[in-house]
PDB file of C-alpha atoms in Angstrom:
ATOM      1  CA  MET A 647     111.153 135.960  36.874  1.00  0.00           C
ATOM      2  CA  ARG A 648     112.182 133.650  39.680  1.00  0.00           C
ATOM      3  CA  SER A 649     115.010 131.152  39.723  1.00  0.00           C
ATOM      4  CA  ILE A 650     116.516 130.141  43.059  1.00  0.00           C
ATOM      5  CA  PHE A 651     119.022 127.579  44.177  1.00  0.00           C
ATOM      6  CA  SER A 652     120.588 127.010  47.560  1.00  0.00           C
ATOM      7  CA  LEU A 653     123.871 125.189  47.956  1.00  0.00           C
ATOM      8  CA  PRO A 654     125.345 123.438  50.917  1.00  0.00           C
ATOM      9  CA  PHE A 655     127.083 121.379  48.192  1.00  0.00           C
ATOM     10  CA  GLY A 656     125.702 117.967  49.043  1.00  0.00           C
ATOM     11  CA  HIS A 657     122.966 116.328  47.032  1.00  0.00           C
ATOM     12  CA  THR A 658     122.309 118.182  43.747  1.00  0.00           C
ATOM     13  CA  THR A 659     119.087 118.326  41.791  1.00  0.00           C
ATOM     14  CA  GLY A 660     119.545 120.979  39.131  1.00  0.00           C
ATOM     15  CA  MET A 661     118.115 124.339  40.226  1.00  0.00           C
ATOM     16  CA  ALA A 662     116.319 122.922  43.247  1.00  0.00           C
ATOM     17  CA  SER A 663     117.168 123.382  46.907  1.00  0.00           C
ATOM     18  CA  PHE A 664     120.141 121.613  48.474  1.00  0.00           C
ATOM     19  CA  GLU A 665     119.703 120.663  52.110  1.00  0.00           C
ATOM     20  CA  LYS A 666     122.853 118.720  53.000  1.00  0.00           C
ATOM     21  CA  THR A 667     125.672 120.101  55.066  1.00  0.00           C
ATOM     22  CA  PHE A 668     129.135 119.413  53.779  1.00  0.00           C
ATOM     23  CA  SER A 669     131.428 121.454  56.033  1.00  0.00           C
ATOM     24  CA  PRO A 670     131.803 122.174  59.733  1.00  0.00           C
ATOM     25  CA  GLN A 671     130.909 125.784  59.073  1.00  0.00           C
ATOM     26  CA  ASN A 672     127.549 124.777  57.560  1.00  0.00           C
ATOM     27  CA  LEU A 673     128.361 126.957  54.553  1.00  0.00           C
ATOM     28  CA  GLN A 674     125.415 127.756  52.299  1.00  0.00           C
ATOM     29  CA  TRP A 675     125.060 129.643  49.034  1.00  0.00           C
ATOM     30  CA  GLU A 676     121.715 130.936  47.832  1.00  0.00           C
ATOM     31  CA  HIS A 677     121.439 132.514  44.402  1.00  0.00           C
ATOM     32  CA  ILE A 678     118.296 134.401  43.354  1.00  0.00           C
ATOM     33  CA  VAL A 679     117.426 135.481  39.823  1.00  0.00           C
ATOM     34  CA  GLY A 680     115.059 138.360  39.243  1.00  0.00           C
ATOM     35  CA  ASP A 681     112.908 137.913  42.378  1.00  0.00           C
ATOM     36  CA  THR A 682     113.648 141.019  44.456  1.00  0.00           C
ATOM     37  CA  THR A 683     110.861 140.163  46.914  1.00  0.00           C
ATOM     38  CA  ARG A 684     112.533 136.860  47.731  1.00  0.00           C
ATOM     39  CA  LEU A 685     115.885 138.620  47.975  1.00  0.00           C
ATOM     40  CA  GLU A 686     114.576 141.194  50.437  1.00  0.00           C
ATOM     41  CA  THR A 687     113.091 138.404  52.557  1.00  0.00           C
ATOM     42  CA  VAL A 688     116.400 136.532  52.619  1.00  0.00           C
ATOM     43  CA  LEU A 689     118.357 139.660  53.514  1.00  0.00           C
ATOM     44  CA  GLN A 690     115.927 140.673  56.246  1.00  0.00           C
ATOM     45  CA  HIS A 691     116.305 137.279  57.951  1.00  0.00           C
ATOM     46  CA  SER A 692     120.079 137.242  57.678  1.00  0.00           C
ATOM     47  CA  ARG A 693     123.047 139.231  58.865  1.00  0.00           C
ATOM     48  CA  PHE A 694     123.061 141.126  55.582  1.00  0.00           C
ATOM     49  CA  SER A 695     120.030 143.301  56.252  1.00  0.00           C
ATOM     50  CA  LEU A 696     122.130 146.447  56.625  1.00  0.00           C
ATOM     51  CA  ALA A 697     123.373 146.250  53.062  1.00  0.00           C
ATOM     52  CA  SER A 698     121.020 147.625  50.452  1.00  0.00           C
ATOM     53  CA  TYR A 699     121.183 148.404  46.755  1.00  0.00           C
ATOM     54  CA  ASP A 700     118.812 150.248  44.466  1.00  0.00           C
ATOM     55  CA  PHE A 701     117.659 147.361  42.297  1.00  0.00           C
ATOM     56  CA  ALA A 702     115.351 149.668  40.349  1.00  0.00           C
ATOM     57  CA  ASP A 703     118.394 151.298  38.795  1.00  0.00           C
ATOM     58  CA  SER A 704     118.546 149.785  35.307  1.00  0.00           C
ATOM     59  CA  GLU A 705     121.793 151.545  34.363  1.00  0.00           C
ATOM     60  CA  VAL A 706     124.306 150.148  36.839  1.00  0.00           C
ATOM     61  CA  VAL A 707     127.701 150.711  35.254  1.00  0.00           C
ATOM     62  CA  ARG A 708     130.037 150.510  38.246  1.00  0.00           C
ATOM     63  CA  ALA A 709     131.249 147.721  40.485  1.00  0.00           C
ATOM     64  CA  GLU A 710     131.434 148.295  44.216  1.00  0.00           C
ATOM     65  CA  PHE A 711     132.829 146.696  47.376  1.00  0.00           C
ATOM     66  CA  ASP A 712     131.660 147.440  50.934  1.00  0.00           C
ATOM     67  CA  ASP A 713     133.099 146.051  54.154  1.00  0.00           C
ATOM     68  CA  TYR A 714     130.710 145.862  57.104  1.00  0.00           C
ATOM     69  CA  ALA A 715     131.402 144.732  60.648  1.00  0.00           C
ATOM     70  CA  ARG A 716     130.328 141.113  60.201  1.00  0.00           C
ATOM     71  CA  PHE A 717     130.077 140.666  56.434  1.00  0.00           C
ATOM     72  CA  TYR A 718     130.977 142.234  53.118  1.00  0.00           C
ATOM     73  CA  THR A 719     129.196 142.931  49.851  1.00  0.00           C
ATOM     74  CA  ILE A 720     130.477 143.231  46.317  1.00  0.00           C
ATOM     75  CA  ARG A 721     128.798 144.147  43.067  1.00  0.00           C
ATOM     76  CA  VAL A 722     130.442 143.106  39.816  1.00  0.00           C
ATOM     77  CA  LEU A 723     129.304 143.366  36.210  1.00  0.00           C
ATOM     78  CA  SER A 724     128.698 140.735  33.563  1.00  0.00           C
ATOM     79  CA  LEU A 725     129.172 142.139  30.048  1.00  0.00           C
ATOM     80  CA  LYS A 726     127.545 140.980  26.831  1.00  0.00           C
ATOM     81  CA  TRP A 727     127.936 142.320  23.300  1.00  0.00           C
ATOM     82  CA  PHE A 728     124.963 142.820  20.983  1.00  0.00           C
ATOM     83  CA  ASP A 729     125.532 143.223  17.233  1.00  0.00           C
ATOM     84  CA  HIS A 730     122.175 144.828  16.408  1.00  0.00           C
ATOM     85  CA  PRO A 731     122.382 147.480  17.630  1.00  0.00           C
ATOM     86  CA  GLN A 732     126.062 147.543  18.459  1.00  0.00           C
ATOM     87  CA  ALA A 733     125.984 147.985  22.214  1.00  0.00           C
ATOM     88  CA  VAL A 734     127.194 146.476  25.476  1.00  0.00           C
ATOM     89  CA  GLN A 735     124.725 145.107  28.003  1.00  0.00           C
ATOM     90  CA  MET A 736     125.916 145.323  31.607  1.00  0.00           C
ATOM     91  CA  THR A 737     124.236 142.980  34.073  1.00  0.00           C
ATOM     92  CA  PRO A 738     125.138 143.575  37.735  1.00  0.00           C
ATOM     93  CA  ILE A 739     125.752 140.604  40.043  1.00  0.00           C
ATOM     94  CA  TYR A 740     125.327 141.288  43.764  1.00  0.00           C
ATOM     95  CA  VAL A 741     127.033 139.163  46.424  1.00  0.00           C
ATOM     96  CA  TRP A 742     126.640 139.231  50.223  1.00  0.00           C
ATOM     97  CA  ALA A 743     128.937 136.999  52.270  1.00  0.00           C
ATOM     98  CA  ASP A 744     129.952 136.242  55.833  1.00  0.00           C
ATOM     99  CA  ASP A 745     131.747 133.229  57.296  1.00  0.00           C
ATOM    100  CA  THR A 746     128.886 130.750  56.736  1.00  0.00           C
ATOM    101  CA  HIS A 747     126.464 132.253  54.220  1.00  0.00           C
ATOM    102  CA  VAL A 748     126.684 133.613  50.700  1.00  0.00           C
ATOM    103  CA  VAL A 749     123.732 135.245  48.953  1.00  0.00           C
ATOM    104  CA  SER A 750     123.956 136.338  45.323  1.00  0.00           C
ATOM    105  CA  PHE A 751     121.475 138.047  43.044  1.00  0.00           C
ATOM    106  CA  ALA A 752     121.179 138.824  39.339  1.00  0.00           C
ATOM    107  CA  LYS A 753     118.268 140.213  37.371  1.00  0.00           C
ATOM    108  CA  GLU A 754     118.567 137.536  34.688  1.00  0.00           C
ATOM    109  CA  PRO A 755     120.095 134.051  34.373  1.00  0.00           C
ATOM    110  CA  LEU A 756     123.833 134.133  33.726  1.00  0.00           C
ATOM    111  CA  GLN A 757     125.950 131.323  32.335  1.00  0.00           C
ATOM    112  CA  ALA A 758     128.866 132.271  34.581  1.00  0.00           C
ATOM    113  CA  VAL A 759     126.782 131.671  37.712  1.00  0.00           C
ATOM    114  CA  GLU A 760     125.487 128.382  36.353  1.00  0.00           C
ATOM    115  CA  ARG A 761     129.026 127.213  35.547  1.00  0.00           C
ATOM    116  CA  ALA A 762     130.114 128.086  39.095  1.00  0.00           C
ATOM    117  CA  ARG A 763     127.125 126.194  40.504  1.00  0.00           C
ATOM    118  CA  GLN A 764     127.908 123.087  38.472  1.00  0.00           C
ATOM    119  CA  LYS A 765     131.608 123.235  39.293  1.00  0.00           C
ATOM    120  CA  LEU A 766     131.046 123.532  43.046  1.00  0.00           C
ATOM    121  CA  SER A 767     128.219 120.992  43.064  1.00  0.00           C
ATOM    122  CA  HIS A 768     130.543 118.379  41.589  1.00  0.00           C
ATOM    123  CA  ASN A 769     133.562 119.455  43.659  1.00  0.00           C
ATOM    124  CA  PRO A 770     132.294 120.464  47.124  1.00  0.00           C
ATOM    125  CA  ASP A 771     135.693 119.745  48.666  1.00  0.00           C
ATOM    126  CA  TRP A 772     137.075 122.780  46.832  1.00  0.00           C
ATOM    127  CA  VAL A 773     135.134 125.075  49.156  1.00  0.00           C
ATOM    128  CA  SER A 774     136.523 125.295  52.669  1.00  0.00           C
ATOM    129  CA  SER A 775     135.367 128.858  53.350  1.00  0.00           C
ATOM    130  CA  SER A 776     132.923 131.422  52.054  1.00  0.00           C
ATOM    131  CA  ALA A 777     135.849 133.338  50.571  1.00  0.00           C
ATOM    132  CA  ARG A 778     136.705 130.414  48.322  1.00  0.00           C
ATOM    133  CA  LEU A 779     133.074 130.091  47.282  1.00  0.00           C
ATOM    134  CA  VAL A 780     132.948 133.764  46.312  1.00  0.00           C
ATOM    135  CA  TYR A 781     136.313 133.336  44.614  1.00  0.00           C
ATOM    136  CA  TYR A 782     135.017 130.576  42.321  1.00  0.00           C
ATOM    137  CA  LEU A 783     131.887 132.581  41.549  1.00  0.00           C
ATOM    138  CA  LEU A 784     133.830 135.717  40.650  1.00  0.00           C
ATOM    139  CA  ASP A 785     136.397 133.662  38.770  1.00  0.00           C
ATOM    140  CA  GLU A 786     133.680 132.411  36.413  1.00  0.00           C
ATOM    141  CA  VAL A 787     132.339 135.939  35.988  1.00  0.00           C
ATOM    142  CA  LEU A 788     135.793 137.245  35.077  1.00  0.00           C
ATOM    143  CA  ALA A 789     136.391 134.255  32.789  1.00  0.00           C
ATOM    144  CA  SER A 790     133.262 135.197  30.847  1.00  0.00           C
ATOM    145  CA  LEU A 791     134.728 138.664  30.345  1.00  0.00           C
ATOM    146  CA  PHE A 792     137.593 137.211  28.300  1.00  0.00           C
ATOM    147  CA  ALA A 793     135.054 135.929  25.753  1.00  0.00           C
ATOM    148  CA  PHE A 794     133.407 139.353  25.748  1.00  0.00           C
ATOM    149  CA  LEU A 795     136.754 141.061  25.120  1.00  0.00           C
ATOM    150  CA  ASP A 796     137.427 138.684  22.216  1.00  0.00           C
ATOM    151  CA  LYS A 797     134.091 139.734  20.741  1.00  0.00           C
ATOM    152  CA  LEU A 798     134.988 143.392  21.214  1.00  0.00           C
ATOM    153  CA  TYR A 799     138.316 142.835  19.454  1.00  0.00           C
ATOM    154  CA  GLU A 800     136.498 141.161  16.548  1.00  0.00           C
ATOM    155  CA  GLN A 801     134.364 144.290  16.188  1.00  0.00           C
ATOM    156  CA  VAL A 802     137.493 146.443  16.032  1.00  0.00           C
ATOM    157  CA  GLU A 803     139.019 144.178  13.361  1.00  0.00           C
ATOM    158  CA  LEU A 804     135.822 144.179  11.282  1.00  0.00           C
ATOM    159  CA  LEU A 805     135.675 147.950  11.452  1.00  0.00           C
ATOM    160  CA  GLU A 806     139.319 148.239  10.435  1.00  0.00           C
ATOM    161  CA  ASP A 807     138.796 145.920   7.443  1.00  0.00           C
ATOM    162  CA  HIS A 808     135.723 147.930   6.468  1.00  0.00           C
ATOM    163  CA  VAL A 809     137.720 151.156   6.514  1.00  0.00           C
ATOM    164  CA  LEU A 810     140.493 149.657   4.366  1.00  0.00           C
ATOM    165  CA  THR A 811     138.362 147.844   1.784  1.00  0.00           C
ATOM    166  CA  GLU A 812     135.201 149.920   1.378  1.00  0.00           C
ATOM    167  CA  HIS A 813     135.387 152.958  -0.883  1.00  0.00           C
ATOM    168  CA  ARG A 814     132.100 154.317   0.372  1.00  0.00           C
ATOM    169  CA  THR A 815     132.746 156.120   3.632  1.00  0.00           C
ATOM    170  CA  GLN A 816     129.196 157.185   4.357  1.00  0.00           C
ATOM    171  CA  GLY A 817     128.104 155.886   7.757  1.00  0.00           C
ATOM    172  CA  ILE A 818     131.529 154.570   8.811  1.00  0.00           C
ATOM    173  CA  GLU A 819     132.053 157.477  11.187  1.00  0.00           C
ATOM    174  CA  HIS A 820     128.853 156.539  12.999  1.00  0.00           C
ATOM    175  CA  HIS A 821     130.094 152.970  13.582  1.00  0.00           C
ATOM    176  CA  ILE A 822     133.521 154.178  14.694  1.00  0.00           C
ATOM    177  CA  PHE A 823     132.164 156.640  17.229  1.00  0.00           C
ATOM    178  CA  ALA A 824     129.571 154.117  18.462  1.00  0.00           C
ATOM    179  CA  LEU A 825     132.293 151.527  19.086  1.00  0.00           C
ATOM    180  CA  LYS A 826     134.498 154.173  20.690  1.00  0.00           C
ATOM    181  CA  ARG A 827     131.668 155.160  23.018  1.00  0.00           C
ATOM    182  CA  GLU A 828     131.015 151.532  24.019  1.00  0.00           C
ATOM    183  CA  ALA A 829     134.737 150.920  24.567  1.00  0.00           C
ATOM    184  CA  LEU A 830     134.800 153.910  26.914  1.00  0.00           C
ATOM    185  CA  ARG A 831     131.791 152.524  28.835  1.00  0.00           C
ATOM    186  CA  VAL A 832     133.531 149.161  29.151  1.00  0.00           C
ATOM    187  CA  ARG A 833     136.737 150.816  30.335  1.00  0.00           C
ATOM    188  CA  ARG A 834     134.879 152.689  33.069  1.00  0.00           C
ATOM    189  CA  ALA A 835     133.141 149.492  34.155  1.00  0.00           C
ATOM    190  CA  MET A 836     136.439 147.590  34.157  1.00  0.00           C
ATOM    191  CA  ALA A 837     138.132 150.326  36.174  1.00  0.00           C
ATOM    192  CA  SER A 838     135.465 150.097  38.876  1.00  0.00           C
ATOM    193  CA  MET A 839     135.714 146.278  38.863  1.00  0.00           C
ATOM    194  CA  ARG A 840     139.483 146.479  39.186  1.00  0.00           C
ATOM    195  CA  ASP A 841     139.124 148.691  42.258  1.00  0.00           C
ATOM    196  CA  ALA A 842     136.382 146.515  43.779  1.00  0.00           C
ATOM    197  CA  ILE A 843     138.362 143.291  43.237  1.00  0.00           C
ATOM    198  CA  SER A 844     141.458 144.942  44.708  1.00  0.00           C
ATOM    199  CA  GLN A 845     139.549 145.902  47.861  1.00  0.00           C
ATOM    200  CA  LEU A 846     138.066 142.409  48.100  1.00  0.00           C
ATOM    201  CA  VAL A 847     141.478 140.737  47.809  1.00  0.00           C
ATOM    202  CA  ARG A 848     142.898 143.018  50.512  1.00  0.00           C
ATOM    203  CA  TYR A 849     139.921 142.165  52.719  1.00  0.00           C
ATOM    204  CA  TRP A 850     140.455 138.429  52.174  1.00  0.00           C
ATOM    205  CA  THR A 851     144.176 138.761  52.862  1.00  0.00           C
ATOM    206  CA  ALA A 852     143.459 140.476  56.179  1.00  0.00           C
ATOM    207  CA  GLN A 853     140.644 138.117  57.201  1.00  0.00           C
ATOM    208  CA  TYR A 854     142.314 134.862  56.134  1.00  0.00           C
ATOM    209  CA  PRO A 855     146.071 135.378  56.577  1.00  0.00           C
ATOM    210  CA  ASP A 856     146.708 131.653  57.029  1.00  0.00           C
ATOM    211  CA  ASP A 857     144.777 130.588  53.942  1.00  0.00           C
ATOM    212  CA  PRO A 858     147.338 129.933  51.181  1.00  0.00           C
ATOM    213  CA  PHE A 859     144.722 130.325  48.487  1.00  0.00           C
ATOM    214  CA  TYR A 860     145.433 132.128  45.239  1.00  0.00           C
ATOM    215  CA  TYR A 861     143.143 135.094  45.727  1.00  0.00           C
ATOM    216  CA  MET A 862     145.488 137.364  43.787  1.00  0.00           C
ATOM    217  CA  GLU A 863     144.619 135.512  40.577  1.00  0.00           C
ATOM    218  CA  LEU A 864     141.327 137.396  40.494  1.00  0.00           C
ATOM    219  CA  TYR A 865     143.131 140.712  40.579  1.00  0.00           C
ATOM    220  CA  ASP A 866     145.659 139.538  37.978  1.00  0.00           C
ATOM    221  CA  HIS A 867     142.829 138.545  35.633  1.00  0.00           C
ATOM    222  CA  MET A 868     141.182 141.898  36.194  1.00  0.00           C
ATOM    223  CA  LEU A 869     144.398 143.765  35.393  1.00  0.00           C
ATOM    224  CA  ARG A 870     144.852 141.791  32.172  1.00  0.00           C
ATOM    225  CA  GLN A 871     141.299 142.544  31.124  1.00  0.00           C
ATOM    226  CA  PHE A 872     141.628 146.223  31.959  1.00  0.00           C
ATOM    227  CA  ASP A 873     144.838 146.423  29.925  1.00  0.00           C
ATOM    228  CA  SER A 874     143.059 144.697  27.029  1.00  0.00           C
ATOM    229  CA  VAL A 875     140.230 147.226  27.130  1.00  0.00           C
ATOM    230  CA  ASP A 876     142.752 150.070  27.094  1.00  0.00           C
ATOM    231  CA  THR A 877     144.459 148.468  24.101  1.00  0.00           C
ATOM    232  CA  TYR A 878     141.192 148.022  22.207  1.00  0.00           C
ATOM    233  CA  ARG A 879     140.190 151.600  22.945  1.00  0.00           C
ATOM    234  CA  GLU A 880     143.478 152.784  21.486  1.00  0.00           C
ATOM    235  CA  LEU A 881     142.860 150.539  18.474  1.00  0.00           C
ATOM    236  CA  VAL A 882     139.490 152.204  17.927  1.00  0.00           C
ATOM    237  CA  ASN A 883     141.237 155.582  18.003  1.00  0.00           C
ATOM    238  CA  SER A 884     143.744 154.202  15.501  1.00  0.00           C
ATOM    239  CA  VAL A 885     140.886 153.057  13.263  1.00  0.00           C
ATOM    240  CA  LEU A 886     139.461 156.576  13.405  1.00  0.00           C
ATOM    241  CA  ASP A 887     142.852 158.028  12.448  1.00  0.00           C
ATOM    242  CA  LEU A 888     143.139 155.431   9.679  1.00  0.00           C
ATOM    243  CA  HIS A 889     139.696 156.363   8.383  1.00  0.00           C
ATOM    244  CA  LEU A 890     140.509 160.074   8.341  1.00  0.00           C
ATOM    245  CA  SER A 891     143.832 159.361   6.627  1.00  0.00           C
ATOM    246  CA  THR A 892     142.128 157.129   4.043  1.00  0.00           C
ATOM    247  CA  VAL A 893     139.500 159.769   3.308  1.00  0.00           C
ATOM    248  CA  SER A 894     142.223 162.401   2.965  1.00  0.00           C
ATOM    249  CA  ASN A 895     144.269 160.190   0.623  1.00  0.00           C
ATOM    250  CA  ARG A 896     141.244 159.448  -1.553  1.00  0.00           C
ATOM    251  CA  LEU A 897     140.423 163.141  -1.708  1.00  0.00           C
ATOM    252  CA  ASN A 898     144.022 163.890  -2.687  1.00  0.00           C
ATOM    253  CA  GLU A 899     143.839 161.287  -5.460  1.00  0.00           C
ATOM    254  CA  ILE A 900     140.622 162.811  -6.769  1.00  0.00           C
ATOM    255  CA  VAL A 901     142.066 166.332  -6.692  1.00  0.00           C
ATOM    256  CA  LYS A 902     145.242 165.084  -8.372  1.00  0.00           C
ATOM    257  CA  THR A 903     143.287 163.420 -11.167  1.00  0.00           C
ATOM    258  CA  LEU A 904     141.128 166.482 -11.732  1.00  0.00           C
ATOM    259  CA  THR A 905     144.209 168.720 -11.734  1.00  0.00           C
ATOM    260  CA  LEU A 906     145.961 166.558 -14.331  1.00  0.00           C
ATOM    261  CA  VAL A 907     142.893 166.473 -16.560  1.00  0.00           C
ATOM    262  CA  THR A 908     142.564 170.244 -16.275  1.00  0.00           C
ATOM    263  CA  THR A 909     146.259 170.737 -17.096  1.00  0.00           C
ATOM    264  CA  VAL A 910     146.080 168.454 -20.146  1.00  0.00           C
ATOM    265  CA  LEU A 911     143.046 170.320 -21.460  1.00  0.00           C
ATOM    266  CA  LEU A 912     144.450 173.767 -20.638  1.00  0.00           C
ATOM    267  CA  PRO A 913     146.242 174.267 -24.035  1.00  0.00           C
ATOM    268  CA  ALA A 914     143.056 173.283 -25.839  1.00  0.00           C
ATOM    269  CA  SER A 915     141.065 175.740 -23.759  1.00  0.00           C
ATOM    270  CA  LEU A 916     143.596 178.501 -24.449  1.00  0.00           C
ATOM    271  CA  MET A 917     143.536 177.967 -28.226  1.00  0.00           C
ATOM    272  CA  ALA A 918     139.762 177.725 -28.270  1.00  0.00           C
ATOM    273  CA  ALA A 919     139.583 180.981 -26.331  1.00  0.00           C
ATOM    274  CA  LEU A 920     141.955 182.740 -28.759  1.00  0.00           C
ATOM    275  CA  TYR A 921     140.124 181.642 -31.848  1.00  0.00           C
ATOM    276  CA  GLY A 922     136.825 182.439 -30.227  1.00  0.00           C
ATOM    277  CA  MET A 923     137.636 186.164 -30.217  1.00  0.00           C
ATOM    278  CA  ASN A 924     135.823 188.310 -32.799  1.00  0.00           C
ATOM    279  CA  PHE A 925     138.860 189.575 -34.735  1.00  0.00           C
ATOM    280  CA  ASP A 926     139.200 189.362 -38.492  1.00  0.00           C
ATOM    281  CA  TYR A 927     142.964 189.101 -38.523  1.00  0.00           C
ATOM    282  CA  LEU A 928     143.783 185.849 -36.740  1.00  0.00           C
ATOM    283  CA  PRO A 929     146.129 183.238 -38.165  1.00  0.00           C
ATOM    284  CA  LEU A 930     144.375 180.612 -40.280  1.00  0.00           C
ATOM    285  CA  VAL A 931     140.976 182.239 -39.804  1.00  0.00           C
ATOM    286  CA  HIS A 932     140.318 182.520 -43.545  1.00  0.00           C
ATOM    287  CA  TYR A 933     142.351 179.479 -44.471  1.00  0.00           C
ATOM    288  CA  ARG A 934     140.314 176.642 -45.976  1.00  0.00           C
ATOM    289  CA  PHE A 935     141.767 173.995 -43.678  1.00  0.00           C
ATOM    290  CA  GLY A 936     142.375 176.303 -40.710  1.00  0.00           C
ATOM    291  CA  PHE A 937     139.903 174.526 -38.438  1.00  0.00           C
ATOM    292  CA  PHE A 938     141.586 171.184 -38.978  1.00  0.00           C
ATOM    293  CA  VAL A 939     145.046 172.687 -38.477  1.00  0.00           C
ATOM    294  CA  VAL A 940     144.038 174.257 -35.169  1.00  0.00           C
ATOM    295  CA  LEU A 941     142.273 171.057 -34.106  1.00  0.00           C
ATOM    296  CA  GLY A 942     145.393 169.045 -34.901  1.00  0.00           C
ATOM    297  CA  LEU A 943     147.505 171.550 -33.006  1.00  0.00           C
ATOM    298  CA  ILE A 944     145.232 171.210 -29.974  1.00  0.00           C
ATOM    299  CA  VAL A 945     145.492 167.414 -30.094  1.00  0.00           C
ATOM    300  CA  ALA A 946     149.273 167.567 -30.533  1.00  0.00           C
ATOM    301  CA  VAL A 947     149.854 169.950 -27.624  1.00  0.00           C
ATOM    302  CA  SER A 948     147.492 168.030 -25.328  1.00  0.00           C
ATOM    303  CA  SER A 949     149.205 164.768 -26.285  1.00  0.00           C
ATOM    304  CA  LEU A 950     152.592 166.340 -25.591  1.00  0.00           C
ATOM    305  CA  VAL A 951     151.473 167.464 -22.119  1.00  0.00           C
ATOM    306  CA  TYR A 952     150.012 164.025 -21.449  1.00  0.00           C
ATOM    307  CA  GLY A 953     153.249 162.372 -22.589  1.00  0.00           C
ATOM    308  CA  ILE A 954     155.313 164.598 -20.292  1.00  0.00           C
ATOM    309  CA  PHE A 955     153.096 163.642 -17.349  1.00  0.00           C
ATOM    310  CA  ARG A 956     153.438 159.959 -18.194  1.00  0.00           C
ATOM    311  CA  TYR A 957     157.204 160.284 -18.536  1.00  0.00           C
ATOM    312  CA  ARG A 958     157.454 161.889 -15.114  1.00  0.00           C
ATOM    313  CA  ARG A 959     155.075 159.227 -13.696  1.00  0.00           C
ATOM    314  CA  TRP A 960     152.591 161.779 -12.492  1.00  0.00           C
ATOM    315  CA  ILE A 961     149.797 159.681 -13.955  1.00  0.00           C
TER     316      ILE A 961
END
């Protein structure tokens, strides 16, 4: 897979190369998708050659910020929810930046990067430094996380409705624990992104003290998202507690019903046991209508017990 664009923010032609200079700093952004060979070539011919990542690692679940002498690097994560199977896909986005160049890399095309490209292509005057360019890129990445969190919340709501409305509980535990596991993965990823964004904002504040830009908005967004993940994780735990409580209540109802039925039939069982004994001298044993008398007595006593239960609202 190879998809490359290079932005000095002048003439735009889709995903092609942009060769106009728009600022005195000759600021340029090059984004590479999937082509690690091209990325290595770009890094080797730039000031970013000291920074390296293991791109063969397919399970990157942490963000990271590194400050070098002449540039900095940051790795953030783009999150996507899949319904079948229920799982979170984490796609790392790598960024290298100095005063005049920004290089970014992702293993697959991302809508957040494309939105940032379109926004900056149509508004090149927004970018007066590489920090602002990286800001707009990360801002789109974090904005996409709000949609992901909404999707995660929908999954929690669906699971809660399923617990409350479905009488069959088989398999629900699997979905609850799967969602709980994914929520924990997301929380860990968000925690690392919060720390990386915090370090980046402190770096920007130290490097650009006279720039009155709103860098702290990135960190504020990250804090809101991290708090949301914590809330959703607690909601999943609440759904688990609700499920266990529902199962317990249903079991109690079943036991209660069986107990009442057993109690109503207990007099009948007692009489049947008495008259089932092999004694010649039992009341009504030799009476012509003895069977019907005992049967009527059983029905009367059982009805009386049932009526008492109904009167006391036990059933």
